[in-house]
Amino acid sequence: MKNKNISFWLFILPALFALTVVVFYPFFYGFYYTFTDWNGLTATTFLGLENYVNVFQDERFLDSIEFTIKFAVVSIILVNLLGLGLAVLVTQKMKINNGLRTIFFMPNLIGGLILGFIWQFIFKSGFDAVGQMFGIEFLQGWLATSETGFWGLVILNVWQYAGYIMIIYISYLQSVPQELLEAAEIDGASIFQRFWRIKFPLVAPAFTVSLFLTLSNAFKLYDQNLALTNGGPYGSTEMLAMEIYKTAFSRYEMAYAQSKAVIFFILVAAVAISQVYVNKKREVDM
Amino acid sequence: MKKKMMLWVVGMLTFLLVLAGCASDAVNEGSSGNDTNDSGGSSEEDTALTNVDIFQFKVEFKDQFEELVQLYMEENDDVNLSVQTVGGGNDYAASLKAQMASGNEPVIFNIGGPTELEEYRDYLTDLSDTEAASLALDGTLNGVEEDGAVYGLPFAQEGYGLIYNKNIFDEVGIDPATLTTFEAMEDAFKTIDEQKEALGLEAVVALPASELWVMGNHLANNYIAPEFNNDILTAYEADSISFEYGDQMKRMLDLQNDYSVQPVLSLDYSMQVEQLFSTGKVAVIQQGNWIYPTVEQMDSDFATNGIGMMPMPFEGEYEDHLPVGVPQYWVVNQNASEEEIQAAKDFLDWMYTSDQGKDFVLDEFKFIPAYDGYDASRISDPLSQDVYKYSVAGKTLGWTFMATPVGWNEDILATEFQKYLAGDVTFEEALDVAKQSWESSRQ
């Protein structure tokens, strides 16, 4: 027993060491910097909680929190709806299933920056050309206002992640026991009843995974944001990660940015943990 | 019990590791200067080579610069120069900072002006004993000179203004040289606008309002520099800004917006320069001499014969002045060894004052030289020639955006301009926000 313990700890030591050096140590060091006026090179004075007080009076930061939450809510709903929809579609008995799966998953293989630029072209030039051809004003001037910027980001994100989330739903849908479905069919359940009463509850664990993935992804989104709108117009589509980056690397307020990042970390951690907790509880009930 | 003990031991070990990490870090910080000295010294004994690391930002001339470095090394075989290029404004500053923090400090690097001079003061060597410093043109050392010490050597000069399509101005019969006042400019735009279908234009101007620097740095500077008597250092030391020429700033912004391709807020640099100006769909754009290579790639005949630059209108003492400035300076790291510093100085001198170096600066880099002793007629493109003309005549405005509070021009002023263009705020409100932000950062 004793030997087993020692070897256990010995085996874990290298990983623990690596983690300490590259994760824990920088994390706590960064945390320490938030109490100083660190500018990236030197820290001269100890400020206490001043940075944190300022963060909560920083309108730009608060705006970006609001924008990020708005974006997260809308895109989580849409990504999951579309992902589930696609999963149901490609698990029907069709010949082109595999082809469709590949196509739906494809956007996920393209890097965020490239996607951002592709969609920027679509929104700015593609939409504009179609709009001019058919005289649809709605399609013109996309990304020039904060509303179109917001929806542009949502569309991009949904398009990219729906395929990925679809894969998760597919695996759960396929593990639904055939005999249940057959029994229901014999009992005269319609296709909708079979979906809502049998498949949907059995797929519930997938929601935990999918919601967690889409949630943390929506909060941490950066490269698509950078490539598509770069926060414009007038910083109104600036998400949290980008706001923090800009504070650090274009205004050079490193310590201040670090304290924003700590708040960002707490926010993401809190949301993600409570979401997993709630979902886990619900799974058991079903 | 045993398990608990083990937990404690591991816990303590981890803690020790963290402490060790801190401690070794602290030691490193203290002696990093010596460390590099030592290694520099010993490698020199082995190979008789002085290693000079260059960390530079100008991606556009990377290949030509490396060629020049190669040439220099062939002539001076006791020096080994290695060049690292990291592109574009913000990225360069961030990676330079990371490089410094990691202790892997370059010997030669770039800074932008007084703001960065302040930030990197502890790293900078006085370069006033170099030949290049003594030959630098008047005003080009403005932002990096302090109490007789010169901390940076200018890369080159750059200038911006309104770049126009000569063919279109010929067709409507307007001489750009006469457009020095707002009235004249407005009339000209109106004339062109009335004939835009016949001229094949989409609009008169393309204002890329999604590019914060075009409005916040360049447009605004034309009306901010005069307020600070055209002096970068005055701007750098100013506690407040009053926007003395704010109404002219508004007039210029409105003029460009009114005659621009819409919507301006999603128009960007590449649409402005490549899609619209180079293809002759707009007649005038507000840009600088750096667009020449792009236009040349699109249409080389148009680039050589069809474009010119004129200043933005200004009413007052600085009428018909072109904003000309030094985008970046070369600086030498004080923490390097003496041999390295000397080698760095020699190289910079050679680049800007030797005949071979001068040829490169003019023909390969296509710079507008910031130093005396160059043959001005060899400047290759029409935009640079226009800039040099204004520079020689002394009709230039300083680039005050090199000396404003960090991030102020783009993050505050230009962002407010965008709100103004979107109709969310009035111009006065936009300026008020910018004034307050200036004051609070200069407290």
PDB file of C-alpha atoms in Angstrom, chain A residues 2 5-6 9 13 16-17 20 25 29 39-41 60 120 124-125 141-144 232-235 245-246 249-252 254, chain B residues 3 6-7 10 14 17-18 21-22 25 90-91 93-94 97 100 119-120 123 263 265-266 268 271 406-407 411 415 418-419 422 424:
ATOM      1  CA  LYS A   2       2.756   2.334   0.990  1.00  0.00           C
ATOM      2  CA  ASN A   5       1.396   5.512  -2.812  1.00  0.00           C
ATOM      3  CA  ILE A   6       4.952   6.542  -3.398  1.00  0.00           C
ATOM      4  CA  TRP A   9       3.202  10.440  -6.397  1.00  0.00           C
ATOM      5  CA  LEU A  13       5.464  14.545 -10.131  1.00  0.00           C
ATOM      6  CA  LEU A  16       2.735  18.388 -11.506  1.00  0.00           C
ATOM      7  CA  PHE A  17       6.058  20.073 -12.041  1.00  0.00           C
ATOM      8  CA  THR A  20       3.352  24.352 -11.702  1.00  0.00           C
ATOM      9  CA  TYR A  25       3.289  29.979 -11.189  1.00  0.00           C
ATOM     10  CA  TYR A  29       2.460  35.865 -10.449  1.00  0.00           C
ATOM     11  CA  ASN A  39       3.771  48.175 -17.273  1.00  0.00           C
ATOM     12  CA  GLY A  40       5.153  45.029 -18.829  1.00  0.00           C
ATOM     13  CA  LEU A  41       8.733  45.797 -17.901  1.00  0.00           C
ATOM     14  CA  ARG A  60     -15.776  50.177 -22.094  1.00  0.00           C
ATOM     15  CA  GLN A 120     -15.917  39.894 -43.865  1.00  0.00           C
ATOM     16  CA  LYS A 124     -19.136  43.597 -47.076  1.00  0.00           C
ATOM     17  CA  SER A 125     -18.931  42.685 -50.744  1.00  0.00           C
ATOM     18  CA  GLY A 141     -23.689  48.277 -45.404  1.00  0.00           C
ATOM     19  CA  TRP A 142     -23.188  45.239 -43.228  1.00  0.00           C
ATOM     20  CA  LEU A 143     -20.626  45.555 -40.415  1.00  0.00           C
ATOM     21  CA  ALA A 144     -20.937  49.345 -40.601  1.00  0.00           C
ATOM     22  CA  GLY A 232     -15.560  48.289 -34.892  1.00  0.00           C
ATOM     23  CA  PRO A 233     -17.485  50.421 -35.404  1.00  0.00           C
ATOM     24  CA  TYR A 234     -16.388  52.518 -32.442  1.00  0.00           C
ATOM     25  CA  GLY A 235     -15.540  49.571 -30.213  1.00  0.00           C
ATOM     26  CA  TYR A 245      -5.909  42.490 -25.256  1.00  0.00           C
ATOM     27  CA  LYS A 246      -6.320  46.091 -26.365  1.00  0.00           C
ATOM     28  CA  PHE A 249      -1.141  45.825 -25.958  1.00  0.00           C
ATOM     29  CA  SER A 250      -2.428  49.009 -27.484  1.00  0.00           C
ATOM     30  CA  ARG A 251      -2.824  51.110 -24.352  1.00  0.00           C
ATOM     31  CA  TYR A 252      -0.002  49.320 -22.499  1.00  0.00           C
ATOM     32  CA  MET A 254      -0.526  45.813 -18.381  1.00  0.00           C
TER      33      MET A 254
ATOM     34  CA  LYS B   3      -1.422   9.454   2.732  1.00  0.00           C
ATOM     35  CA  MET B   6       2.623  12.356   1.466  1.00  0.00           C
ATOM     36  CA  LEU B   7       0.183  15.056   0.540  1.00  0.00           C
ATOM     37  CA  VAL B  10       4.227  16.996  -2.138  1.00  0.00           C
ATOM     38  CA  THR B  14       5.401  22.278  -4.947  1.00  0.00           C
ATOM     39  CA  LEU B  17       9.379  24.788  -6.530  1.00  0.00           C
ATOM     40  CA  VAL B  18       7.362  27.971  -6.760  1.00  0.00           C
ATOM     41  CA  GLY B  21      11.122  29.683  -9.511  1.00  0.00           C
ATOM     42  CA  CYS B  22      10.773  33.111  -7.928  1.00  0.00           C
ATOM     43  CA  ASP B  25      14.017  34.631 -11.554  1.00  0.00           C
ATOM     44  CA  ASN B  90       1.040  46.819 -32.295  1.00  0.00           C
ATOM     45  CA  ASP B  91       2.477  43.390 -32.755  1.00  0.00           C
ATOM     46  CA  ALA B  93       5.607  46.625 -29.567  1.00  0.00           C
ATOM     47  CA  ALA B  94       4.121  43.602 -27.836  1.00  0.00           C
ATOM     48  CA  LYS B  97       8.252  43.865 -24.689  1.00  0.00           C
ATOM     49  CA  MET B 100      12.904  42.336 -23.149  1.00  0.00           C
ATOM     50  CA  GLU B 119       9.286  53.709 -21.614  1.00  0.00           C
ATOM     51  CA  TYR B 120      12.616  52.297 -22.787  1.00  0.00           C
ATOM     52  CA  TYR B 123      17.730  50.560 -22.372  1.00  0.00           C
ATOM     53  CA  PRO B 263     -20.971  53.344 -45.815  1.00  0.00           C
ATOM     54  CA  LEU B 265     -17.739  52.819 -41.303  1.00  0.00           C
ATOM     55  CA  SER B 266     -17.046  49.511 -42.996  1.00  0.00           C
ATOM     56  CA  ASP B 268     -11.101  49.794 -44.962  1.00  0.00           C
ATOM     57  CA  MET B 271     -10.815  48.937 -50.317  1.00  0.00           C
ATOM     58  CA  VAL B 406      -0.637  56.111 -25.475  1.00  0.00           C
ATOM     59  CA  GLY B 407      -3.602  54.861 -27.473  1.00  0.00           C
ATOM     60  CA  ASP B 411      -8.818  54.236 -29.053  1.00  0.00           C
ATOM     61  CA  THR B 415     -13.507  55.882 -31.880  1.00  0.00           C
ATOM     62  CA  GLN B 418     -16.796  56.842 -35.626  1.00  0.00           C
ATOM     63  CA  LYS B 419     -19.621  57.544 -33.203  1.00  0.00           C
ATOM     64  CA  ALA B 422     -22.698  57.006 -37.107  1.00  0.00           C
ATOM     65  CA  ASP B 424     -24.618  58.871 -32.161  1.00  0.00           C
TER      66      ASP B 424
END
